[in-house]
Short mmCIF file of C-alpha atoms in Angstrom, two decimals:
data_model
loop_
_atom_site.label_atom_id
_atom_site.label_comp_id
_atom_site.label_asym_id
_atom_site.label_seq_id
_atom_site.Cartn_x
_atom_site.Cartn_y
_atom_site.Cartn_z
CA MET A 1267 80.52 -22.81 -31.10
CA SER A 1268 79.64 -19.50 -29.57
CA LEU A 1269 76.12 -18.70 -28.54
CA GLN A 1270 76.00 -15.97 -31.18
CA SER A 1271 76.82 -18.48 -33.93
CA ASN A 1272 74.22 -21.05 -32.76
CA PRO A 1273 71.58 -21.05 -35.56
CA ILE A 1274 68.69 -21.67 -33.13
CA ILE A 1275 69.70 -18.83 -30.83
CA LYS A 1276 70.30 -16.63 -33.83
CA ALA A 1277 66.85 -17.37 -35.21
CA ILE A 1278 65.25 -16.60 -31.86
CA SER A 1279 67.13 -13.34 -31.65
CA LEU A 1280 66.05 -12.35 -35.13
CA LEU A 1281 62.39 -13.09 -34.31
CA ALA A 1282 62.57 -11.09 -31.12
CA ALA A 1283 64.21 -8.17 -32.93
CA ALA A 1284 61.51 -8.27 -35.57
CA GLY A 1285 58.75 -8.11 -32.94
CA GLY A 1286 57.97 -11.81 -33.08
CA LEU A 1287 56.29 -13.95 -30.46
CA ILE A 1288 59.00 -13.91 -27.86
CA GLY A 1289 58.52 -11.01 -25.44
CA ALA A 1290 55.76 -9.33 -27.49
CA ALA A 1291 52.63 -8.11 -25.61
CA PRO A 1292 49.36 -9.57 -26.92
CA ALA A 1293 47.14 -7.22 -28.86
CA ALA A 1294 44.77 -5.37 -26.51
CA ALA A 1295 41.09 -6.36 -26.80
CA PRO A 1296 38.73 -3.52 -27.67
CA ALA A 1297 37.41 -1.88 -24.47
CA LYS A 1298 33.83 -2.87 -23.70
CA PRO A 1299 31.54 0.12 -23.34
CA PRO A 1300 30.10 0.52 -19.85
CA PRO A 1301 26.51 -0.65 -19.39
CA PRO A 1302 23.79 2.00 -19.59
CA SER A 1303 22.87 3.90 -16.45
CA ILE A 1304 19.57 3.41 -14.63
CA GLY A 1305 18.38 6.69 -16.12
CA GLU A 1306 19.14 5.49 -19.65
CA ARG A 1307 17.39 2.18 -19.03
CA LEU A 1308 14.35 3.99 -17.65
CA ALA A 1309 14.20 6.35 -20.62
CA ALA A 1310 14.28 3.38 -22.99
CA ASN A 1311 11.27 1.85 -21.23
CA ARG A 1312 9.24 5.03 -20.77
CA HIS A 1313 5.61 5.49 -21.79
CA THR A 1314 3.13 8.32 -21.54
CA LEU A 1315 -0.13 8.03 -19.65
CA GLN A 1316 -3.02 10.45 -19.23
CA LEU A 1317 -6.18 10.16 -17.16
CA SER A 1318 -9.08 12.40 -18.15
CA ASP A 1319 -12.74 11.93 -17.22
CA GLY A 1320 -11.88 8.49 -15.91
CA LYS A 1321 -10.35 7.35 -19.21
CA LEU A 1322 -6.71 6.34 -19.73
CA SER A 1323 -4.83 7.34 -22.87
CA GLY A 1324 -1.29 7.58 -24.18
CA ASP A 1325 0.95 4.75 -25.37
CA GLY A 1326 1.18 3.49 -21.78
CA ALA A 1327 -2.57 2.81 -21.70
CA ALA A 1328 -2.28 -0.14 -24.09
CA LEU A 1329 0.70 -1.59 -22.20
CA LEU A 1330 -1.23 -1.25 -18.93
CA ALA A 1331 -4.37 -2.86 -20.34
CA VAL A 1332 -2.41 -5.92 -21.49
CA ALA A 1333 -0.61 -6.25 -18.16
CA VAL A 1334 -3.87 -5.98 -16.20
CA ARG A 1335 -5.58 -8.52 -18.44
CA GLN A 1336 -2.80 -11.05 -17.84
CA ALA A 1337 -2.84 -10.68 -14.04
CA ARG A 1338 -5.36 -12.02 -11.55
CA ILE A 1339 -4.21 -9.68 -8.76
CA VAL A 1340 -3.27 -6.05 -9.38
CA ALA A 1341 -1.40 -4.56 -6.41
CA LEU A 1342 -1.24 -0.75 -6.44
CA GLY A 1343 1.39 0.67 -4.07
CA GLU A 1344 0.57 4.25 -3.26
CA ASP A 1345 1.36 7.46 -1.45
CA HIS A 1346 -1.70 7.89 0.81
CA LEU A 1347 -4.48 10.50 0.88
CA THR A 1348 -4.17 11.91 -2.63
CA ARG A 1349 -6.80 12.52 -5.27
CA GLU A 1350 -4.74 11.14 -8.13
CA VAL A 1351 -4.12 7.60 -6.84
CA PRO A 1352 -7.80 6.79 -6.14
CA ALA A 1353 -8.74 8.19 -9.58
CA PHE A 1354 -6.18 5.88 -11.22
CA ALA A 1355 -7.38 2.97 -9.07
CA SER A 1356 -10.91 3.60 -10.33
CA ALA A 1357 -9.62 3.33 -13.90
CA LEU A 1358 -7.97 0.02 -12.99
CA CYS A 1359 -11.33 -1.22 -11.72
CA ASP A 1360 -12.82 -0.32 -15.11
CA LEU A 1361 -10.19 -2.49 -16.81
CA MET A 1362 -10.88 -5.36 -14.40
CA ALA A 1363 -14.66 -4.92 -14.15
CA PRO A 1364 -15.78 -8.03 -16.07
CA GLU A 1365 -13.91 -10.30 -13.64
CA LEU A 1366 -13.48 -8.03 -10.60
CA ALA A 1367 -14.35 -10.04 -7.48
CA ALA A 1368 -12.90 -7.89 -4.69
CA THR A 1369 -11.10 -4.71 -3.79
CA VAL A 1370 -8.75 -5.21 -0.84
CA VAL A 1371 -7.85 -2.08 1.11
CA GLU A 1372 -5.54 -1.01 3.94
CA ALA A 1373 -8.26 -0.77 6.57
CA GLY A 1374 -9.65 -2.90 9.38
CA PRO A 1375 -12.09 -5.69 8.47
CA VAL A 1376 -14.85 -4.65 10.87
CA ALA A 1377 -14.79 -0.98 9.87
CA THR A 1378 -14.57 -1.87 6.17
CA ALA A 1379 -17.59 -4.15 6.45
CA ALA A 1380 -19.51 -1.34 8.17
CA VAL A 1381 -18.66 1.14 5.40
CA ALA A 1382 -19.00 -1.28 2.48
CA GLY A 1383 -22.74 -1.44 2.99
CA THR A 1384 -23.03 2.27 2.14
CA LEU A 1385 -20.96 2.28 -1.05
CA ARG A 1386 -23.90 1.70 -3.41
CA ALA A 1387 -26.33 3.88 -1.44
CA PRO A 1388 -27.63 7.06 -3.14
CA ASP A 1389 -26.93 8.99 0.09
CA ARG A 1390 -23.48 7.44 0.48
CA LEU A 1391 -21.69 10.66 1.43
CA ALA A 1392 -24.28 11.57 4.05
CA ARG A 1393 -23.99 8.11 5.57
CA MET A 1394 -20.23 8.31 5.54
CA ALA A 1395 -20.31 11.73 7.18
CA ALA A 1396 -22.55 10.29 9.90
CA PHE A 1397 -20.13 7.40 10.39
CA ASN A 1398 -17.23 9.84 10.68
CA ALA A 1399 -19.14 11.91 13.22
CA ARG A 1400 -19.85 8.92 15.41
CA TYR A 1401 -16.60 6.99 14.96
CA HIS A 1402 -14.05 9.64 14.08
CA ASN A 1403 -10.89 8.08 12.59
CA GLY A 1404 -12.81 4.82 12.75
CA ILE A 1405 -11.54 3.67 9.38
CA ALA A 1406 -8.34 4.40 7.49
CA PHE A 1407 -8.55 6.25 4.15
CA LEU A 1408 -12.14 5.34 3.22
CA ASP A 1409 -13.28 8.23 5.42
CA THR A 1410 -11.86 10.62 2.79
CA ARG A 1411 -13.72 11.74 -0.31
CA ALA A 1412 -11.27 10.52 -2.96
CA ASP A 1413 -10.81 7.04 -1.48
CA ASN A 1414 -14.50 6.62 -0.74
CA ASP A 1415 -15.34 7.63 -4.32
CA PHE A 1416 -12.84 5.04 -5.57
CA ALA A 1417 -14.35 2.27 -3.44
CA ALA A 1418 -17.87 3.23 -4.53
CA HIS A 1419 -16.83 3.31 -8.20
CA CYS A 1420 -15.30 -0.17 -8.04
CA ALA A 1421 -18.41 -1.54 -6.33
CA ALA A 1422 -20.57 0.03 -9.04
CA VAL A 1423 -18.66 -1.28 -12.06
CA ALA A 1424 -17.87 -4.78 -10.78
CA ARG A 1425 -20.08 -7.28 -12.60
CA SER A 1426 -19.71 -10.12 -10.13
CA PRO A 1427 -22.81 -10.51 -7.93
CA ASN A 1428 -20.50 -11.60 -5.11
CA TYR A 1429 -18.15 -8.59 -5.33
CA ARG A 1430 -16.82 -7.41 -1.96
CA THR A 1431 -14.75 -4.59 -0.48
CA ILE A 1432 -12.38 -6.23 2.01
CA GLY A 1433 -10.19 -4.73 4.73
CA ILE A 1434 -7.30 -6.80 6.07
CA ASP A 1435 -5.33 -4.38 8.25
CA GLN A 1436 -5.54 -3.71 11.99
CA GLU A 1437 -8.52 -1.62 13.03
CA PHE A 1438 -7.82 2.13 12.88
CA VAL A 1439 -7.12 4.36 15.88
CA GLY A 1440 -10.69 5.60 16.42
CA SER A 1441 -12.50 2.32 15.75
CA ALA A 1442 -12.79 0.98 19.32
CA GLY A 1443 -16.28 2.45 19.77
CA LEU A 1444 -17.48 0.69 16.63
CA LEU A 1445 -16.12 -2.69 17.71
CA ILE A 1446 -17.57 -2.33 21.21
CA ASP A 1447 -20.98 -1.39 19.80
CA ARG A 1448 -20.84 -4.46 17.56
CA ILE A 1449 -20.00 -6.63 20.58
CA LEU A 1450 -22.98 -5.19 22.47
CA ASP A 1451 -25.19 -6.20 19.52
CA THR A 1452 -24.35 -9.86 20.22
CA PRO A 1453 -25.90 -12.09 22.92
CA LEU A 1454 -23.88 -11.67 26.13
CA SER A 1455 -24.20 -12.98 29.64
CA PRO A 1456 -25.02 -10.30 32.27
CA VAL A 1457 -21.43 -10.40 33.56
CA ALA A 1458 -19.96 -10.08 30.06
CA ARG A 1459 -22.34 -7.26 29.18
CA ARG A 1460 -21.35 -5.28 32.27
CA ALA A 1461 -17.67 -5.75 31.42
CA VAL A 1462 -18.19 -4.55 27.85
CA ILE A 1463 -20.25 -1.55 28.99
CA ALA A 1464 -17.44 -0.62 31.38
CA LEU A 1465 -15.00 -0.81 28.48
CA ARG A 1466 -17.33 1.33 26.37
CA ASP A 1467 -17.40 3.95 29.12
CA ASP A 1468 -13.59 3.97 29.17
CA GLU A 1469 -13.54 4.34 25.39
CA ARG A 1470 -15.94 7.28 25.45
CA ARG A 1471 -14.02 9.12 28.17
CA GLY A 1472 -10.79 8.74 26.19
CA ALA A 1473 -12.48 9.86 22.96
CA ASP A 1474 -13.98 12.93 24.67
CA GLN A 1475 -10.54 13.91 25.97
CA ALA A 1476 -8.98 13.43 22.55
CA LYS A 1477 -11.72 15.49 20.91
CA ALA A 1478 -11.17 18.37 23.32
CA SER A 1479 -7.39 18.39 22.96
CA GLY A 1480 -6.84 17.05 19.45
CA ASP A 1481 -4.31 14.60 20.95
CA PRO A 1482 -5.29 11.01 20.03
CA SER A 1483 -3.15 9.36 22.71
CA THR A 1484 -6.11 8.95 25.08
CA LEU A 1485 -8.06 6.86 22.56
CA LEU A 1486 -8.56 3.29 23.75
CA LEU A 1487 -6.43 1.79 20.98
CA LEU A 1488 -3.54 4.17 21.63
CA ALA A 1489 -3.70 4.37 25.42
CA ASP A 1490 -2.24 1.90 27.92
CA SER A 1491 -5.43 -0.15 27.81
CA ALA A 1492 -4.27 -3.75 27.36
CA SER A 1493 -5.36 -4.80 30.87
CA ARG A 1494 -8.81 -3.23 30.48
CA ILE A 1495 -9.36 -4.92 27.13
CA ALA A 1496 -8.08 -8.21 28.60
CA ALA A 1497 -10.63 -8.01 31.44
CA ALA A 1498 -13.51 -7.57 28.99
CA ARG A 1499 -12.09 -10.32 26.81
CA ALA A 1500 -11.99 -12.74 29.73
CA ALA A 1501 -15.64 -12.01 30.51
CA ILE A 1502 -16.59 -12.53 26.86
CA GLU A 1503 -14.71 -15.84 26.76
CA ARG A 1504 -17.05 -17.05 29.51
CA GLY A 1505 -20.24 -15.34 28.43
CA GLY A 1506 -20.10 -14.43 24.74
CA ASN A 1507 -20.58 -16.13 21.39
CA ALA A 1508 -18.05 -16.67 18.59
CA GLU A 1509 -18.72 -13.30 16.99
CA ALA A 1510 -18.16 -11.41 20.24
CA LYS A 1511 -14.93 -13.33 20.78
CA ARG A 1512 -13.77 -12.49 17.25
CA LEU A 1513 -14.50 -8.80 17.73
CA ILE A 1514 -12.77 -8.46 21.11
CA GLY A 1515 -9.83 -10.43 19.70
CA GLY A 1516 -9.51 -7.93 16.85
CA LEU A 1517 -9.66 -5.05 19.31
CA ALA A 1518 -6.94 -6.60 21.48
CA GLU A 1519 -4.65 -7.37 18.53
CA SER A 1520 -5.01 -3.87 17.09
CA GLN A 1521 -4.18 -2.30 20.47
CA MET A 1522 -1.14 -4.56 20.79
CA ILE A 1523 0.19 -3.52 17.36
CA TYR A 1524 -0.21 0.17 18.15
CA ALA A 1525 1.53 -0.35 21.49
CA LYS A 1526 4.45 -2.08 19.80
CA ASN A 1527 4.70 0.69 17.24
CA SER A 1528 4.66 3.50 19.81
CA SER A 1529 7.31 1.75 21.90
CA GLY A 1530 9.58 1.32 18.90
CA ALA A 1531 9.47 -2.49 19.06
CA LYS A 1532 11.42 -3.92 16.14
CA ASP A 1533 8.74 -6.48 15.35
CA SER A 1534 5.76 -4.09 15.17
CA ASN A 1535 5.68 -4.01 11.37
CA LEU A 1536 6.29 -7.75 11.17
CA VAL A 1537 3.36 -8.47 13.50
CA ARG A 1538 1.15 -6.18 11.45
CA ALA A 1539 2.21 -7.85 8.20
CA LEU A 1540 1.44 -11.28 9.63
CA LEU A 1541 -2.03 -10.07 10.62
CA MET A 1542 -2.68 -8.82 7.09
CA LYS A 1543 -1.52 -12.11 5.61
CA ARG A 1544 -3.81 -14.14 7.84
CA GLN A 1545 -6.80 -11.92 7.20
CA TYR A 1546 -6.15 -11.90 3.46
CA ALA A 1547 -5.99 -15.70 3.37
CA ALA A 1548 -9.27 -15.91 5.27
CA ALA A 1549 -11.20 -13.35 3.23
CA ALA A 1550 -9.87 -13.22 -0.35
CA PRO A 1551 -12.11 -14.82 -2.99
CA ALA A 1552 -10.82 -17.99 -4.62
CA ARG A 1553 -11.84 -16.88 -8.12
CA GLY A 1554 -12.01 -13.64 -10.02
CA LYS A 1555 -9.70 -10.63 -10.18
CA ILE A 1556 -8.59 -8.69 -7.11
CA LEU A 1557 -7.43 -5.08 -6.87
CA MET A 1558 -5.30 -4.19 -3.84
CA LYS A 1559 -4.46 -0.60 -2.84
CA PHE A 1560 -1.94 -0.17 -0.01
CA GLY A 1561 0.97 2.00 1.00
CA ASP A 1562 3.83 1.25 -1.38
CA TRP A 1563 6.15 -0.45 1.13
CA HIS A 1564 3.51 -3.09 1.82
CA LEU A 1565 3.25 -4.31 -1.77
CA TYR A 1566 6.83 -5.13 -2.76
CA LYS A 1567 7.48 -8.59 -4.09
CA GLY A 1568 10.33 -10.06 -2.06
CA VAL A 1569 11.83 -7.95 0.70
CA ASN A 1570 10.54 -4.40 1.21
CA PRO A 1571 12.53 -1.34 2.39
CA LEU A 1572 11.96 -2.43 6.01
CA GLY A 1573 13.72 -5.72 5.27
CA GLU A 1574 10.50 -7.71 5.62
CA ARG A 1575 8.29 -9.85 3.39
CA ASP A 1576 4.95 -8.06 3.54
CA ILE A 1577 1.53 -8.77 2.04
CA GLY A 1578 2.80 -7.90 -1.45
CA ASN A 1579 5.19 -10.81 -1.39
CA THR A 1580 2.45 -13.14 -0.15
CA VAL A 1581 0.09 -12.32 -3.01
CA ALA A 1582 2.94 -12.58 -5.51
CA GLU A 1583 3.79 -16.09 -4.31
CA LEU A 1584 0.15 -17.18 -4.24
CA SER A 1585 -0.33 -15.82 -7.75
CA ASP A 1586 2.69 -17.73 -9.02
CA VAL A 1587 1.32 -20.94 -7.55
CA ALA A 1588 -2.03 -20.27 -9.24
CA GLY A 1589 -0.31 -19.72 -12.59
CA ALA A 1590 -1.41 -16.09 -12.98
CA PRO A 1591 1.38 -13.72 -11.88
CA SER A 1592 0.32 -10.63 -9.97
CA LEU A 1593 0.95 -7.15 -11.36
CA HIS A 1594 2.58 -4.69 -8.95
CA ILE A 1595 2.34 -0.97 -9.76
CA LEU A 1596 4.22 1.69 -7.80
CA MET A 1597 2.49 5.09 -8.08
CA LEU A 1598 4.18 8.15 -6.56
CA GLY A 1599 4.10 11.91 -6.89
CA VAL A 1600 7.14 13.95 -7.85
CA SER A 1601 5.94 16.95 -5.88
CA GLY A 1602 2.78 18.55 -4.55
CA VAL A 1603 0.98 18.64 -1.23
CA HIS A 1604 0.49 15.78 1.21
CA ALA A 1605 -2.51 15.49 3.50
CA SER A 1606 -1.35 14.92 7.05
CA PHE A 1607 -2.88 14.19 10.44
CA GLY A 1608 -4.07 17.48 11.88
CA GLY A 1609 -5.29 16.20 15.23
CA TYR A 1610 -8.23 14.16 16.44
CA TYR A 1611 -11.47 15.77 15.24
CA ARG A 1612 -9.39 18.33 13.39
CA PRO A 1613 -9.15 18.95 9.62
CA LEU A 1614 -6.36 17.20 7.78
CA GLY A 1615 -3.16 19.19 7.60
CA ARG A 1616 -1.29 20.18 4.44
CA GLU A 1617 2.42 19.64 3.84
CA PRO A 1618 4.19 20.57 0.58
CA PHE A 1619 6.68 17.93 -0.55
CA LYS A 1620 9.29 17.24 -3.18
CA MET A 1621 10.26 13.64 -3.82
CA THR A 1622 13.96 14.29 -4.28
CA ASP A 1623 14.10 15.96 -0.85
CA ASP A 1624 12.59 12.95 0.92
CA LYS A 1625 15.16 10.69 2.59
CA ASP A 1626 13.09 7.59 1.77
CA TYR A 1627 12.50 8.45 -1.89
CA HIS A 1628 15.37 10.64 -3.09
CA TRP A 1629 16.85 7.60 -4.83
CA LEU A 1630 14.10 8.04 -7.44
CA ALA A 1631 15.85 11.14 -8.78
CA ASP A 1632 16.90 9.12 -11.86
CA ALA A 1633 13.24 8.45 -12.67
CA VAL A 1634 12.35 12.09 -12.05
CA GLN A 1635 15.03 13.09 -14.58
CA ALA A 1636 13.77 10.48 -17.06
CA GLN A 1637 10.14 11.65 -16.98
CA GLY A 1638 8.34 12.45 -20.19
CA PRO A 1639 7.87 16.09 -21.16
CA SER A 1640 4.20 16.18 -20.10
CA GLY A 1641 1.53 14.16 -18.36
CA TRP A 1642 2.15 11.09 -16.26
CA THR A 1643 5.11 8.82 -16.98
CA LEU A 1644 4.83 5.02 -16.87
CA PHE A 1645 8.10 3.08 -16.65
CA ASP A 1646 8.06 -0.63 -17.43
CA LEU A 1647 10.52 -2.08 -14.93
CA ARG A 1648 10.20 -5.69 -16.07
CA PRO A 1649 12.81 -5.49 -18.89
CA LEU A 1650 15.31 -3.98 -16.44
CA ARG A 1651 15.56 -7.24 -14.48
CA HIS A 1652 17.47 -8.99 -17.24
CA VAL A 1653 19.93 -6.37 -18.49
CA ALA A 1654 23.14 -4.85 -17.21
CA ILE A 1655 22.86 -1.52 -15.43
CA ALA A 1656 25.80 0.63 -14.34
CA ASN A 1657 26.02 0.57 -10.55
CA PRO A 1658 22.31 0.40 -9.61
CA SER A 1659 21.66 1.40 -6.00
CA PRO A 1660 20.22 -1.15 -3.56
CA ASP A 1661 16.95 0.83 -3.63
CA TRP A 1662 16.72 0.51 -7.39
CA LYS A 1663 17.55 -3.20 -7.30
CA ARG A 1664 14.78 -3.73 -4.76
CA ALA A 1665 12.28 -1.66 -6.76
CA ILE A 1666 13.06 -3.40 -10.05
CA ASP A 1667 12.55 -6.81 -8.46
CA GLY A 1668 9.63 -5.69 -6.28
CA TYR A 1669 7.48 -3.76 -8.75
CA ASP A 1670 6.56 -4.31 -12.40
CA LEU A 1671 5.53 -0.77 -13.32
CA LEU A 1672 6.47 2.63 -11.92
CA LEU A 1673 4.02 5.48 -12.46
CA LEU A 1674 5.21 9.01 -11.69
CA VAL A 1675 2.74 11.88 -11.40
CA PRO A 1676 4.24 15.39 -11.62
CA GLU A 1677 1.99 16.79 -8.89
CA PHE A 1678 -0.15 15.20 -6.17
CA THR A 1679 -3.07 17.02 -4.55
CA PRO A 1680 -4.50 16.11 -1.13
CA SER A 1681 -7.86 14.55 -0.33
CA ASP A 1682 -10.26 15.69 2.40
CA THR A 1683 -12.20 13.90 5.12
CA ILE A 1684 -15.91 13.46 4.42
CA GLY A 1685 -17.83 15.58 6.90
CA ALA A 1686 -20.05 18.59 7.25
CA GLU A 1687 -20.46 19.12 3.50
CA ALA A 1688 -23.22 16.45 3.61
CA ALA A 1689 -25.96 18.68 4.94
CA ASP A 1690 -28.31 15.88 5.83
CA ALA A 1691 -25.69 13.92 7.76
CA LYS A 1692 -26.76 13.07 11.28
CA PRO A 1693 -25.17 10.67 13.78
CA THR A 1694 -26.66 7.23 13.37
CA PRO A 1695 -28.86 6.10 16.27
#
């Protein structure tokens, strides 16, 4: 029997010729559409927000109110020295007021304590101008009108009798005179007092030089002063009380962090973050709501753009343990004018900016394109953690995991240092 006459082979041949199973390609599955882009996902989770006369409106206001109510800690990551961010932070304090126990700010604890006592005073601005005149650049941010108004507003609306304004950062560049004066207010042995007075004289010489030149590098905290501070610290260890030791320790640690930063040491930001974590743990109230306002890189949950776990991650973890997740809000300007350091004892500078031209923030171009037609735009990032997105950048992945809400303001305007506008301001005795 030939192969051609074999009935089995013949049947197989007929099936193949008819397009049967043998040799036929399977039917192609319908092509899956690509996942939406980050811009499309942002547009789908976009809300409007307006702030007028201290009141929030727009469909984002209700979403924000619910999110704030559910959180114990609200962490506002900002672009510094604007008018818009402190105004929004004041509105957050209004939402939190019934349970607001503390506002935690990016400033040194000693300087913040010194300023906090003036926040409810009727002559607050005059007192703050006097503080600025005596301890120029003695505190970060709260020496400006917008931030000081925000801190005063939160202190005024908080209903807790134990409400506090708390600083947890290193002491600021011009604060050495304040800390030394506080040390001299404590009981000291004659030897320790002489050592501290010698350090005060060094501090004043450096401040006078910086005032004349505008160059802050001669300030005690920025100069090569570790050995001089160490000598005073040794004398205080032998002839000072616990408060004096705490103050000189804070001075030494702040100087060390600035020295690491100026030398380009890789661990300078890590050391600073560890300091903030320790000081937060020591000072934060155990009950009640807390508002935090820091530079945006500090308040990421998880790893921030520097590749470190900063204070934002710490409060997120602590909130999870307490059963009340923290709410992290990233607030940035699309364009406008930044305030900038203009020199020691000099007015703040002014620098126009555009977000999409900034090497650290140009990745936000998708959000800029997805803005609403008017007003502020609030993006809810939480739904984006659980959906497919077409090729999200590492920056977007980090932001979606690190922040819950993104608030874009079309234009930022700069704040000003509190100073001569308070006519009755005089240096404190």
